[in-house]
Structure formats: C-alpha cells, structure tokens
Short mmCIF file of C-alpha atoms in Angstrom, two decimals:
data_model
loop_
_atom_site.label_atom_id
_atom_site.label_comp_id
_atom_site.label_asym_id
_atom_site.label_seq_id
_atom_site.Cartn_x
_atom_site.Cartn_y
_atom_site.Cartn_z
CA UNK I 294 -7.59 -8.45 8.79
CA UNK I 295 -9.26 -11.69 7.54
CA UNK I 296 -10.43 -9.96 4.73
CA UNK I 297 -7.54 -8.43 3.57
CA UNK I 298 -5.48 -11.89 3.63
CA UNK I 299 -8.67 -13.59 2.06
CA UNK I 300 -7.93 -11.15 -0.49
CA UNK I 301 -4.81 -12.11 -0.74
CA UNK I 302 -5.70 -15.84 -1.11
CA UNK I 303 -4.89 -16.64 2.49
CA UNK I 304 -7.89 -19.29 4.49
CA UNK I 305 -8.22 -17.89 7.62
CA UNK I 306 -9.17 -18.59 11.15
CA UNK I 307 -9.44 -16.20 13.44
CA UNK I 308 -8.78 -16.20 17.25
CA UNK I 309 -9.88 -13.74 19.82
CA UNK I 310 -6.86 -13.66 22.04
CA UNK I 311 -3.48 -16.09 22.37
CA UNK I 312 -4.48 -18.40 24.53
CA UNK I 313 -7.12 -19.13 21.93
CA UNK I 314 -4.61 -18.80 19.31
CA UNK I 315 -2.41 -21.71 20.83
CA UNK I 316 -5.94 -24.04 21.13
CA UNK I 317 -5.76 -23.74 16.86
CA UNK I 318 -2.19 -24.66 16.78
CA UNK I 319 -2.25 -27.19 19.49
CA UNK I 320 -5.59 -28.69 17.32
CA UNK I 321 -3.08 -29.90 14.55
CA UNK I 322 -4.11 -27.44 12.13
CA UNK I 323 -1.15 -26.73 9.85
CA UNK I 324 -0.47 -22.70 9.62
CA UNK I 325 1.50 -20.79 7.73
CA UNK I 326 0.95 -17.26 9.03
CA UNK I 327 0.09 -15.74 12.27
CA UNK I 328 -0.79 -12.04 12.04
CA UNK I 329 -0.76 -11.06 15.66
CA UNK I 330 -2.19 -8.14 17.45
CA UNK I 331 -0.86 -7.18 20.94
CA UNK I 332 -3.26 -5.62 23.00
CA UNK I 333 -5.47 -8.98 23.67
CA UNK I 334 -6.95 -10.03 26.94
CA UNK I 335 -6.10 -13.37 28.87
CA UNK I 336 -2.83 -13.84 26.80
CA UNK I 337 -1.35 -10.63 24.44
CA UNK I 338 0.73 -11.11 21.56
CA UNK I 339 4.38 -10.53 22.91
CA UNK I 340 3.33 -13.51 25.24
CA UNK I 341 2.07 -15.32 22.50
CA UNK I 342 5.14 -15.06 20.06
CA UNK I 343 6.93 -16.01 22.95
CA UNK I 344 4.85 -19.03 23.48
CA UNK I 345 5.11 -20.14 19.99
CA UNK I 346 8.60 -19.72 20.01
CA UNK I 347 8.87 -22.41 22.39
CA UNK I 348 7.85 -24.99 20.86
CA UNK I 349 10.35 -26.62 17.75
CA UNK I 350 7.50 -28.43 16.17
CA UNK I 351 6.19 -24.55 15.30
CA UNK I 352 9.41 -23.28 14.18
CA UNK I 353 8.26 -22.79 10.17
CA UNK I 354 4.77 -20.64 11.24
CA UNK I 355 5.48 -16.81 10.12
CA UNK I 356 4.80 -14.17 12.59
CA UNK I 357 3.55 -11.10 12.37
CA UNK I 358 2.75 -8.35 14.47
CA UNK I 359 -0.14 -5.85 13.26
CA UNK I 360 -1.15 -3.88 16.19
CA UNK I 361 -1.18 0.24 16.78
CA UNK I 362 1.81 -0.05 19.20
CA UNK I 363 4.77 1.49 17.52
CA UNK I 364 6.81 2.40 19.92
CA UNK I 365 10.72 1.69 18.57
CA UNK I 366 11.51 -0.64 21.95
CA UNK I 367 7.78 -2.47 21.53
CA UNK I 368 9.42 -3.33 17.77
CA UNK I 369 12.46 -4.71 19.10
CA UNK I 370 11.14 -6.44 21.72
CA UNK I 371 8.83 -7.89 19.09
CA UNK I 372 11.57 -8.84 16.70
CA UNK I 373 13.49 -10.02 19.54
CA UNK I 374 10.98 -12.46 21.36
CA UNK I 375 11.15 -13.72 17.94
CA UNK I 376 8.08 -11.97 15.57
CA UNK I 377 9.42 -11.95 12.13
CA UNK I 378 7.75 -8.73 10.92
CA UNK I 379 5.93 -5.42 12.39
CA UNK I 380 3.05 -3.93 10.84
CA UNK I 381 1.51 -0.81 12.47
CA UNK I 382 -1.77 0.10 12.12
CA UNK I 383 -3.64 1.57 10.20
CA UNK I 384 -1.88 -0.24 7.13
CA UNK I 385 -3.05 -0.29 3.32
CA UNK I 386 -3.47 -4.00 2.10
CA UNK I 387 -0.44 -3.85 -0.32
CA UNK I 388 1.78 -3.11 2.75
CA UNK I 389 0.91 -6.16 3.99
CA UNK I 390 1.35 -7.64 1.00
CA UNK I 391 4.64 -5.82 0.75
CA UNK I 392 5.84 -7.79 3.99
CA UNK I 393 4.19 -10.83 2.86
CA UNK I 394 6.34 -10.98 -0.15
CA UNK I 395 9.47 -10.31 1.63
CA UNK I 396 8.88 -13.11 3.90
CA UNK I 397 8.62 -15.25 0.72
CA UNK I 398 4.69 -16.05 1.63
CA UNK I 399 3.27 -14.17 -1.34
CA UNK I 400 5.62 -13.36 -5.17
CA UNK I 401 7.02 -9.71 -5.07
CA UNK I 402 4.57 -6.81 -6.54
CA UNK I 403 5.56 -3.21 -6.45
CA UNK I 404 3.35 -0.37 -5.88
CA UNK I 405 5.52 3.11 -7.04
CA UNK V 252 20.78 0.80 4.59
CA UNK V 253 21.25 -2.93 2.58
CA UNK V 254 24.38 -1.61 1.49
CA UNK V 255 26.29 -0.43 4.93
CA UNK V 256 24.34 -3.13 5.99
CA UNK V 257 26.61 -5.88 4.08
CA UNK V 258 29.13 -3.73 3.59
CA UNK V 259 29.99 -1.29 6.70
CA UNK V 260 33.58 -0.22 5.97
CA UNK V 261 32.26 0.63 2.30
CA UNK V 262 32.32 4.61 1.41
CA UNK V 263 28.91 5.24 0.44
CA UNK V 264 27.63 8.94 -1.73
CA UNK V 265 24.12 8.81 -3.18
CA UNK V 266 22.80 12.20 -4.86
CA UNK V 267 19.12 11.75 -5.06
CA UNK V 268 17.60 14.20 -7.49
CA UNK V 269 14.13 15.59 -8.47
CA UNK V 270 12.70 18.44 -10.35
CA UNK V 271 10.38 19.65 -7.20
CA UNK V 272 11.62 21.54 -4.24
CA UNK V 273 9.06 20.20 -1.99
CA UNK V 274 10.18 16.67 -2.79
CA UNK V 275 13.90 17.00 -1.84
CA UNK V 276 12.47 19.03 1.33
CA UNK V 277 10.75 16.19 2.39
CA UNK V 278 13.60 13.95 1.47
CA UNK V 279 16.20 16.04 3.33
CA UNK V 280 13.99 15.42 6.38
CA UNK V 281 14.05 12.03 6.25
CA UNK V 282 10.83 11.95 7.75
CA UNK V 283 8.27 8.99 6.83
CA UNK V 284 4.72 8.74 7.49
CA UNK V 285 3.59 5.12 8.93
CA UNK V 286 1.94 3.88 6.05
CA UNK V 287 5.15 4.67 4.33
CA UNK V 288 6.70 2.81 6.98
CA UNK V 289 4.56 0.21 6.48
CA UNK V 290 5.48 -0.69 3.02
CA UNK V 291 8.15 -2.99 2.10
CA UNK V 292 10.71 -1.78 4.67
CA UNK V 293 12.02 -4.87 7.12
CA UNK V 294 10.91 -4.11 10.67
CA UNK V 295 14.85 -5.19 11.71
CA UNK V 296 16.53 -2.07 9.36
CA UNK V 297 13.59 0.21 10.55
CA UNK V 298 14.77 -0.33 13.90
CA UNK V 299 18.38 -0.17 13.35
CA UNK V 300 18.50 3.11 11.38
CA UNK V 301 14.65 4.79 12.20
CA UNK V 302 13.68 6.88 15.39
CA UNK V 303 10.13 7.62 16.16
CA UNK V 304 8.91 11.29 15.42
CA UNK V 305 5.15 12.01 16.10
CA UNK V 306 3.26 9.86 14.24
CA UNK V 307 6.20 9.18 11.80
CA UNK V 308 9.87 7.81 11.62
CA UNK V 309 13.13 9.33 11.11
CA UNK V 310 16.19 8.37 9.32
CA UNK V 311 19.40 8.52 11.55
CA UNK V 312 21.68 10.90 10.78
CA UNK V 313 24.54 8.33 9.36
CA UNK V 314 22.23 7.34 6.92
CA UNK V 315 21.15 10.71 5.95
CA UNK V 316 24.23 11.87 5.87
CA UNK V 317 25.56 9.32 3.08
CA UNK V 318 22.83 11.07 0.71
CA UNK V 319 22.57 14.39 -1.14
CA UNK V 320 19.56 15.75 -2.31
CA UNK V 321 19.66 17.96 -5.16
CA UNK V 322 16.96 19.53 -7.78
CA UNK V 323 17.69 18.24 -11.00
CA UNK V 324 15.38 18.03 -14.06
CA UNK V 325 15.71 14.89 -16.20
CA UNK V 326 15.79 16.88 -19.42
CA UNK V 327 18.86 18.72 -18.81
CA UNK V 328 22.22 17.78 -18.64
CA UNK V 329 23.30 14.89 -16.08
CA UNK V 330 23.80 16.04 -12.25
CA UNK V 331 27.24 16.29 -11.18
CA UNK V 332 28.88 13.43 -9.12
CA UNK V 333 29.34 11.09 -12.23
CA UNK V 334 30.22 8.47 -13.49
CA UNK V 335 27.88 6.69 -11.28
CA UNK V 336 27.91 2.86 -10.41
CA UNK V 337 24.08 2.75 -9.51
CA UNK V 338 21.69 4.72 -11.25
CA UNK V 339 17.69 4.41 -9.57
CA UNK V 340 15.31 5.95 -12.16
CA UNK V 341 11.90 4.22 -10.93
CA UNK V 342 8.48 4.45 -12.66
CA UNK V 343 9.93 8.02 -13.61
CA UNK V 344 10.17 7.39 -17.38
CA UNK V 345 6.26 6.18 -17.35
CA UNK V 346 5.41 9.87 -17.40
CA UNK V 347 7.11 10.22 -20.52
CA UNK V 348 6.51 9.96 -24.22
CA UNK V 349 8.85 7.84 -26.30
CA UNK V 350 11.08 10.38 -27.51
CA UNK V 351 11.42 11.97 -24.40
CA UNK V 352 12.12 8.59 -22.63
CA UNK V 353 15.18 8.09 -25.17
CA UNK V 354 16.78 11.14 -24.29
CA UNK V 355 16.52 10.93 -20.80
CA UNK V 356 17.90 7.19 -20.65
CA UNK V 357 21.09 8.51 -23.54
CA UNK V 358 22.24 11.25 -20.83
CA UNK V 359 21.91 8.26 -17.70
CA UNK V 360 24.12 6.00 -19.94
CA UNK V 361 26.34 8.90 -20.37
CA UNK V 362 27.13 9.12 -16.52
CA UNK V 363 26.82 5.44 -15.93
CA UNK V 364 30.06 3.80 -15.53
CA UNK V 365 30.81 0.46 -17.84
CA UNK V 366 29.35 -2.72 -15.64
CA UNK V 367 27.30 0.00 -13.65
CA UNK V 368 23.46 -0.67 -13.15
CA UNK V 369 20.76 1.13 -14.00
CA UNK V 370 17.07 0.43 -11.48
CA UNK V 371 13.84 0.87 -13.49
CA UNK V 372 10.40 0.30 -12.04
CA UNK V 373 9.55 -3.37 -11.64
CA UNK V 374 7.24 -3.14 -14.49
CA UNK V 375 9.04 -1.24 -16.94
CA UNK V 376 11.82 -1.98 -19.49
CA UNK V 377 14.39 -0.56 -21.81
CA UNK V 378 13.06 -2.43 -24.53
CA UNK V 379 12.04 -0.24 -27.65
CA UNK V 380 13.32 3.07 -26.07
CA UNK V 381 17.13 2.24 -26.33
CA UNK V 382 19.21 -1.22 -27.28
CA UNK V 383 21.87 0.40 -25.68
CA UNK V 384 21.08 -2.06 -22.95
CA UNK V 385 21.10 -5.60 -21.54
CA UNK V 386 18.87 -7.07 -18.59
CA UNK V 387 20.20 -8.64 -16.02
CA UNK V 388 18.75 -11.36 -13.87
CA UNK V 389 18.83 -10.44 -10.31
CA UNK V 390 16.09 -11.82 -8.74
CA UNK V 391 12.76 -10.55 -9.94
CA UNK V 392 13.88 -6.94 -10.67
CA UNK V 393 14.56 -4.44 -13.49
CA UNK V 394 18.34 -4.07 -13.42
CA UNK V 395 19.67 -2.97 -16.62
CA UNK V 396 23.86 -2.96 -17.79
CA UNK V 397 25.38 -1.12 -20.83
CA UNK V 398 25.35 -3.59 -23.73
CA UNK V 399 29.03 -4.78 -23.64
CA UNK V 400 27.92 -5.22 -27.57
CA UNK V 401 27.25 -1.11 -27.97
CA UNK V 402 30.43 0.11 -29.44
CA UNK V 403 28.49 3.55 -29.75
CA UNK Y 24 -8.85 21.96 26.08
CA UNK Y 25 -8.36 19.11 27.66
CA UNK Y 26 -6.64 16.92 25.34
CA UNK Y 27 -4.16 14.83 26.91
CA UNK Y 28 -0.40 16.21 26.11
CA UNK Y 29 -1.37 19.04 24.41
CA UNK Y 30 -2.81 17.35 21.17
CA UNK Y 31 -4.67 19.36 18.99
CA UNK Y 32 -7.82 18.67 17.17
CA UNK Y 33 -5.68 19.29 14.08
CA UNK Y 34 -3.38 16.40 14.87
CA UNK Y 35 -6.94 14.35 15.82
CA UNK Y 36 -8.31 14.97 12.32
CA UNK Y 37 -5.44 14.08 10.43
CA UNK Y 38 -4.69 10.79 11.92
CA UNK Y 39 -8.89 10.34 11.41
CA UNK Y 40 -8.78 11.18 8.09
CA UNK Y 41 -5.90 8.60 7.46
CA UNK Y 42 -7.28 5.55 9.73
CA UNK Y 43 -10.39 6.05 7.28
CA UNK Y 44 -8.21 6.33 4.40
CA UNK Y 45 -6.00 3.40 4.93
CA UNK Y 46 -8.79 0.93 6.20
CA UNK Y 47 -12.16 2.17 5.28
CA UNK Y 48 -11.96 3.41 1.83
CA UNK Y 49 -8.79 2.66 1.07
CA UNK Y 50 -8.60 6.06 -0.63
CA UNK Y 51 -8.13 9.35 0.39
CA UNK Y 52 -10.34 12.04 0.51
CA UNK Y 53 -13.61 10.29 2.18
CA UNK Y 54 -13.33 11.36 5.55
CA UNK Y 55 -13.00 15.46 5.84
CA UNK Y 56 -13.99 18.56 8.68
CA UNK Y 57 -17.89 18.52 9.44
CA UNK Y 58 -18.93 20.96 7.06
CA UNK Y 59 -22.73 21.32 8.15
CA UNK Y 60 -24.02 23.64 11.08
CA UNK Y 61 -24.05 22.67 14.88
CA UNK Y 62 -24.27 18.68 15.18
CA UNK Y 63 -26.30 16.77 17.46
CA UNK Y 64 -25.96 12.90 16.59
CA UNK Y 65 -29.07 11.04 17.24
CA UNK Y 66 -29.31 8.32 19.49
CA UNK Y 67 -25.07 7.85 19.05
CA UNK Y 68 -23.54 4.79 19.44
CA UNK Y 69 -20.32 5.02 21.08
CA UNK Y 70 -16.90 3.31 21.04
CA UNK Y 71 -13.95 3.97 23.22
CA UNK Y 72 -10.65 3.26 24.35
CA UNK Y 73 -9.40 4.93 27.89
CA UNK Y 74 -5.76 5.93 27.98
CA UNK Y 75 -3.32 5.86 31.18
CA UNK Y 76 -2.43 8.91 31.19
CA UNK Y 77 -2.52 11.20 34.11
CA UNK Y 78 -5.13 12.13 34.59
CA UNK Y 79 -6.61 9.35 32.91
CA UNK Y 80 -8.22 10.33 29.11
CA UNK Y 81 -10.45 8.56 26.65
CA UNK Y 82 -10.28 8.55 22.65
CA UNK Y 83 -14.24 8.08 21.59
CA UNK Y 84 -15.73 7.68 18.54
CA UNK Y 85 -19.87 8.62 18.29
CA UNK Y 86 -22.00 8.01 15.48
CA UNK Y 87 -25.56 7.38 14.50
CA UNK Y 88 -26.88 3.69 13.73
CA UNK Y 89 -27.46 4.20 9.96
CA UNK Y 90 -23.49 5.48 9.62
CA UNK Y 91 -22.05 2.87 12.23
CA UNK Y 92 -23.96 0.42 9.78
CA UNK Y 93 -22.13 2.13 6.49
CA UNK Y 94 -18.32 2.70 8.00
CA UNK Y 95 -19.25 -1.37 9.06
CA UNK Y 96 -19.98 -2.53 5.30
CA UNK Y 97 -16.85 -0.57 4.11
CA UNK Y 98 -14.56 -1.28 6.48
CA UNK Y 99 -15.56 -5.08 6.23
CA UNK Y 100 -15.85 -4.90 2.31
CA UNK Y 101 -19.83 -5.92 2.65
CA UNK Y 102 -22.10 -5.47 -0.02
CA UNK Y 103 -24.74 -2.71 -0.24
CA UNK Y 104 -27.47 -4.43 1.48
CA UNK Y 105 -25.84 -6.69 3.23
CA UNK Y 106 -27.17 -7.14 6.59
CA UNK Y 107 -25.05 -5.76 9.16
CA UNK Y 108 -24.63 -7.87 12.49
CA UNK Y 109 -24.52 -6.13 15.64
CA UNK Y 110 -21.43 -8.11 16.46
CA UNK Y 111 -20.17 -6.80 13.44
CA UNK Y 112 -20.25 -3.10 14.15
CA UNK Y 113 -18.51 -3.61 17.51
CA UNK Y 114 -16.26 -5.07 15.99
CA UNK Y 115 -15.70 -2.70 13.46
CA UNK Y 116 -16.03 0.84 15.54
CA UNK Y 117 -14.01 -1.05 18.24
CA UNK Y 118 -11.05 -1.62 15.70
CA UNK Y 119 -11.37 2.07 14.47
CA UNK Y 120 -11.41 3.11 17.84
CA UNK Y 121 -8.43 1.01 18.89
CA UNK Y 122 -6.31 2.71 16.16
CA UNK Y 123 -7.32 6.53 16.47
CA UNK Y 124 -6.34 5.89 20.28
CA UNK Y 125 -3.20 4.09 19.22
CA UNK Y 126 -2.32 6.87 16.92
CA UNK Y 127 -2.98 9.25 18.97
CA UNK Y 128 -0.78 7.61 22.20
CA UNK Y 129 2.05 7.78 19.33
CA UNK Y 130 2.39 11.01 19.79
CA UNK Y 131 2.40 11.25 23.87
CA UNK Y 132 6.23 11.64 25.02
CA UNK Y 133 5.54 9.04 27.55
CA UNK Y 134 4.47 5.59 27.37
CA UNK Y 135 0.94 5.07 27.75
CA UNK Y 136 -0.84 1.38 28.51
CA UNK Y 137 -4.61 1.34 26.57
CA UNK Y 138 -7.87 -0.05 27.20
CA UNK Y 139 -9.02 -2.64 25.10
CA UNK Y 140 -12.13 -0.81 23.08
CA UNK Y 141 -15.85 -1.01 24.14
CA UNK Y 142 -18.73 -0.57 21.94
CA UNK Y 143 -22.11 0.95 23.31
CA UNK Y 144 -25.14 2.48 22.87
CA UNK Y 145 -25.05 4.11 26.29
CA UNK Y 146 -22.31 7.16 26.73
CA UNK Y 147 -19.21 6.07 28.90
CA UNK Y 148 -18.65 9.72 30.19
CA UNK Y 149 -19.59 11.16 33.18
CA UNK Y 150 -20.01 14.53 34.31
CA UNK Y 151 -16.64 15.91 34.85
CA UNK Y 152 -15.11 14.59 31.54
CA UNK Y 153 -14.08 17.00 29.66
CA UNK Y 154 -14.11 15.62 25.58
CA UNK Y 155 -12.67 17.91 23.14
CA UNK Y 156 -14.99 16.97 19.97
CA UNK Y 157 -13.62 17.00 16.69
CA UNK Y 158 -16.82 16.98 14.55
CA UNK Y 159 -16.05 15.14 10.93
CA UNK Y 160 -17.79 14.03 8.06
CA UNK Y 161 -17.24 10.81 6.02
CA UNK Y 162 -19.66 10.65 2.88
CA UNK Y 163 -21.81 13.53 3.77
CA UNK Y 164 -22.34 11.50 7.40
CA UNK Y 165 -21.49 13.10 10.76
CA UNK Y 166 -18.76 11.45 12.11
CA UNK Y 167 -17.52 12.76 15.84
CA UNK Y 168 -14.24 11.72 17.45
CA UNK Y 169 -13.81 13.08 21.32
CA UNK Y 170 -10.59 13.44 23.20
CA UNK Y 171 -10.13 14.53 26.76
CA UNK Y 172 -9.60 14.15 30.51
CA UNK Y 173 -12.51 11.86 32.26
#
C-alpha cells in the first residue's frame, strides 16, 4: 500500500491498527489521505472512520477503505459512517489512482 | 448511471456496439470483475445500481435495460437508432490507420445530431483526421461538436 | 472435498492467479497450474487465515523460504538482492493470504467473520483438517494454496 502511494508521490506513514492511526492524527501531523483497511485488531476501520468523523478539526482528511470485504451492505455502511471511497482488494495501482483522481487528490489519467 | 442519476424522469436509449460477439455477451451480462470494479467507478453509484455476483458485480436490471447491445463493425454503414445526441468511440480509432480513421469518424458525423457530442479517448483527438470538428472544454476530456463552421 | 461451500479448486486458482496478477506482478500470466510431478515443499513456511464458517475452515498459503523471499521482493517492489527481512515476508504472505481468504469468503452465500493472517514456519493444521491443495506455480516456483475444514 505504501508503495503504491509512494509511487504515486504520496509520503506515507503507516499505522498498524486505528487506535494507532488516531495517535498520528492526534500528534498534529497534517494528512491528506487515509487508506483504511478493516479487518485490524484493537480498533478496525469502520470504527475508525467513525472516530475520525467525529472530530470537525479532521473534516478535510480523505478516506478510503482498501480491504477484501466487499460485501454490498459492508460498502454502504462504509460510505455511510462516512468513508469517501471503497477499494477492494486485490486492486491494480491505477485503480487507486483512478479513485484518487476522482477525489481530486491526484489530476485525471485514463487507462482504456 | 450519471445521467438518471441527475436526470431521473429523463428517457434514456444507449445502443452500445462492437464487432465481437463475445464482447456484447459479456456486455449483455452486465457482469464486472472486481478489478473492473475497482477502476474509476464511485463506490456510492456501485452501490446504488451494482449487486454482488461471485466474485464480481452486476448491473441492475433498470440500468441494463436502458442499453442495447448490438454487433456492429465500424467500417460499415452507421447502426440504426440515429441521429444520436452522444456518440462514445474511445481509444477505438487508435487501432486504425489514417484513412481508415477518416472514414469511420465521416459515417459518426453522419448520425450525430447538430450540437451532439462525440467521446474520444482522453488522449486522442480529431485533429488531422477530420476538421469537421471543434473541441469543447468540459473539464479535462475529449468531447468533440460538429464545426458550426462545416457547411459540408 | 472439503472446501467450505462447495468451492472448487477451479474457483481457488483463478482468484490466485489474479491476487498475483493484480499485486505481485502486476501482469498477468505469472502465476499458472503446477505443471511439474508430485510436490513436496521443503521446509514450507506457512500463512493462514481461518474462516467462520461451520465447521470452521482455513485458506493457507505454503511455500519454500527461497520463493517466500521472491513473491516478498515483488510484491514489495525490492530490488534483486535486496535483503529480505523476516518481518517483511510476514508481512507480505500475510497480506496475500488475507486476500485469497477474502476472495474466496466473496463467494460464500453467507457472511463469514475472518481471522486476521498468521505467518509461520510451523504448520497450523492438525490431524483431522482436511486441506484441499491447489498446487500452483509462479515463475517456475511451487506455489501451494490449501482450502478446507480444520
């Protein structure tokens, strides 16, 4: 994941669940983009979009969900705790990209 | 879907056309792998209009049903349905030579109602095939109008 | 065979071959059917994800050190001879292993909660599990992906 944003020309930090997620926020760093998986221990990632959610003074940091649940209600309860996009995995760099550009975070490149 | 999106009370007909049987099978389906998913389609439509199936999606059926698949091969006359308002023809003309490309885009003007668009791929262009054409600026894309200066 | 919900090693291989596709290679064609004779792997190293179903089932992934080390480079776009962390390789069959099992729960009719993956040189199954093997074969290097009842 890291790599393919690095690739991208995304820095990256990296986070091994969501309650270490929200230590890097609540540090001050400034974020743009949270790619998000959901199956994490001690906090997952609904829980943690919901978290972020919360709090106004994170309102501009993009989520993302990239994670192998697909299920159509695990997308809408994504989208509606407030995720802005759904990736599922396994997903090709440009279709992150793809989503990236029509969240306005990277200019618009088509693949045919 | 962006269309009955903005739009619902608007009567929709698309004919999507190709030369191969197996493509318009797979069309007709509206079946989509996950990678194809995965690429460029907003997760909010692809809940609104996509089931799961297997490993893949599915269109619903009111979408499907607003499009007609139909074999057509670029080199021969236009497919019925005409005059058309939008007209998609996307990284198609690439695997043409120049002379080839000029026919094909004379018979799309031909169906192509005056102030309709024409789609090309985001990298390609009309320029030095036909000057039948003008580009319009719609964002970062490769929408073409008839020339209101082609008398032709 | 005891695949959970009827899944074939057919279905198995195909979402293999395009896990590998999308996130190792990042082309097609890479990852195909074993095409040697009978395969043994050699001191395997295994990764694993167990599945709720009922009974409960387990999606593994087995491979030999030298390979584990190789799918690791690729998948994290290392050089050559790059020295490959240990940490590394967990983290790299763990992720593979997360997404064949996630793929594979995609096509269960009911919903299914997952294990988060392990990574280990010791095999997780018992007697009594029954792993359906789907022997593959990803640059000429045996590649084996188990599904079953445990």
């Amino acid at each position: 994941m890291a790599d393919v944003l690095s690739g991208l020309g995304f820095d990256t930090s990296q986070a091994g669940n969501g309650r270490e997620a929200l230590d890097l926020l609540d540090a001050g760093h400034a974020f743009d983009l949270a790619c998000i998986d959901w199956n994490m221990p001690v906090m997952d990632g609904l829980e943690f979009v919901v978290a972020v959610r919360a709090r106004r003074e994170w309102r501009d940091l993009t989520l993302i969900m990239v994670t192998t649940e697909g299920e159509h209600g695990q997308v809408v309860r994504a989208l509606a705790a407030g995720a802005h996009e759904y990736v599922m995995k396994p997903f090709t760099p440009d279709a992150l990209a793809s989503k990236l550009a029509l969240l306005g975070l990277l200019p618009f490149e088509e693949s045919p | 879907m962006a269309l009955l999106e903005s739009a619902p009370g608007l009567a929709v007909e698309i004919i999507a056309t190709d030369i191969s049987e197996e493509v318009l099978r797979r069309g007709r389906s509206g079946r989509f792998s996950q990678i194809e998913i995965n690429r460029g389609l907003p997760a909010a439509m692809l809940v609104r209009h996509f089931a799961r199936e297997g490993t893949g999606w599915e269109l619903s059926e009111r979408m499907r049903s607003t499009v007609t698949f139909s074999q057509h091969n670029l080199l021969d006359q236009p497919p019925e349905g005409g005059a058309f308002d939008i007209i998609f023809l996307r990284n198609t003309l690439i695997y043409f030579d120049l002379q080839t490309r000029r026919e094909v885009l004379c018979r799309v003007r031909s169906v192509l109602r005056s102030g309709g668009f024409l789609l090309l791929g985001a990298t390609e262009s009309t320029f030095g095939i036909e000057d039948a054409w003008e580009r319009v600026q719609i964002g970062g894309g490769s929408v073409y109008r008839i020339s209101t200066a082609d008398a032709a | 065979m005891s695949m959970p919900g009827a899944i074939d090693a057919g279905q198995v291989a195909i979402i293999a071959t395009e896990v590998f596709a999308a996130m190792i290679d990042r082309e097609a064609g890479f990852l195909t059917t074993w095409s040697g004779g009978p395969l043994t792997v050699a001191d395997p190293l295994y990764a694993w994800v167990d599945l709720s179903t009922v009974p409960a089932s387990r999606l593994q992934l087995s491979t030999d050190a030298g390979t584990a080390d190789e799918v690791t480079r690729a998948f994290l776009t290392m050089g050559r001879v790059e020295p490959v962390a240990e940490a590394d390789v967990a983290d790299a069959l763990g992720e593979i292993a997360n997404v064949l099992a996630g793929n594979v729960k995609a096509l269960l009719p009911e919903h299914v909660e997952m294990t988060l993956p392990k990574v280990s040189w010791q095999s997780p199954s018992r007697d009594g599990a029954r792993l359906n093997e789907v022997l593959l074969e990803w640059r000429g290097r045996p590649i084996v992906v188990s599904l079953g009842t445990i």
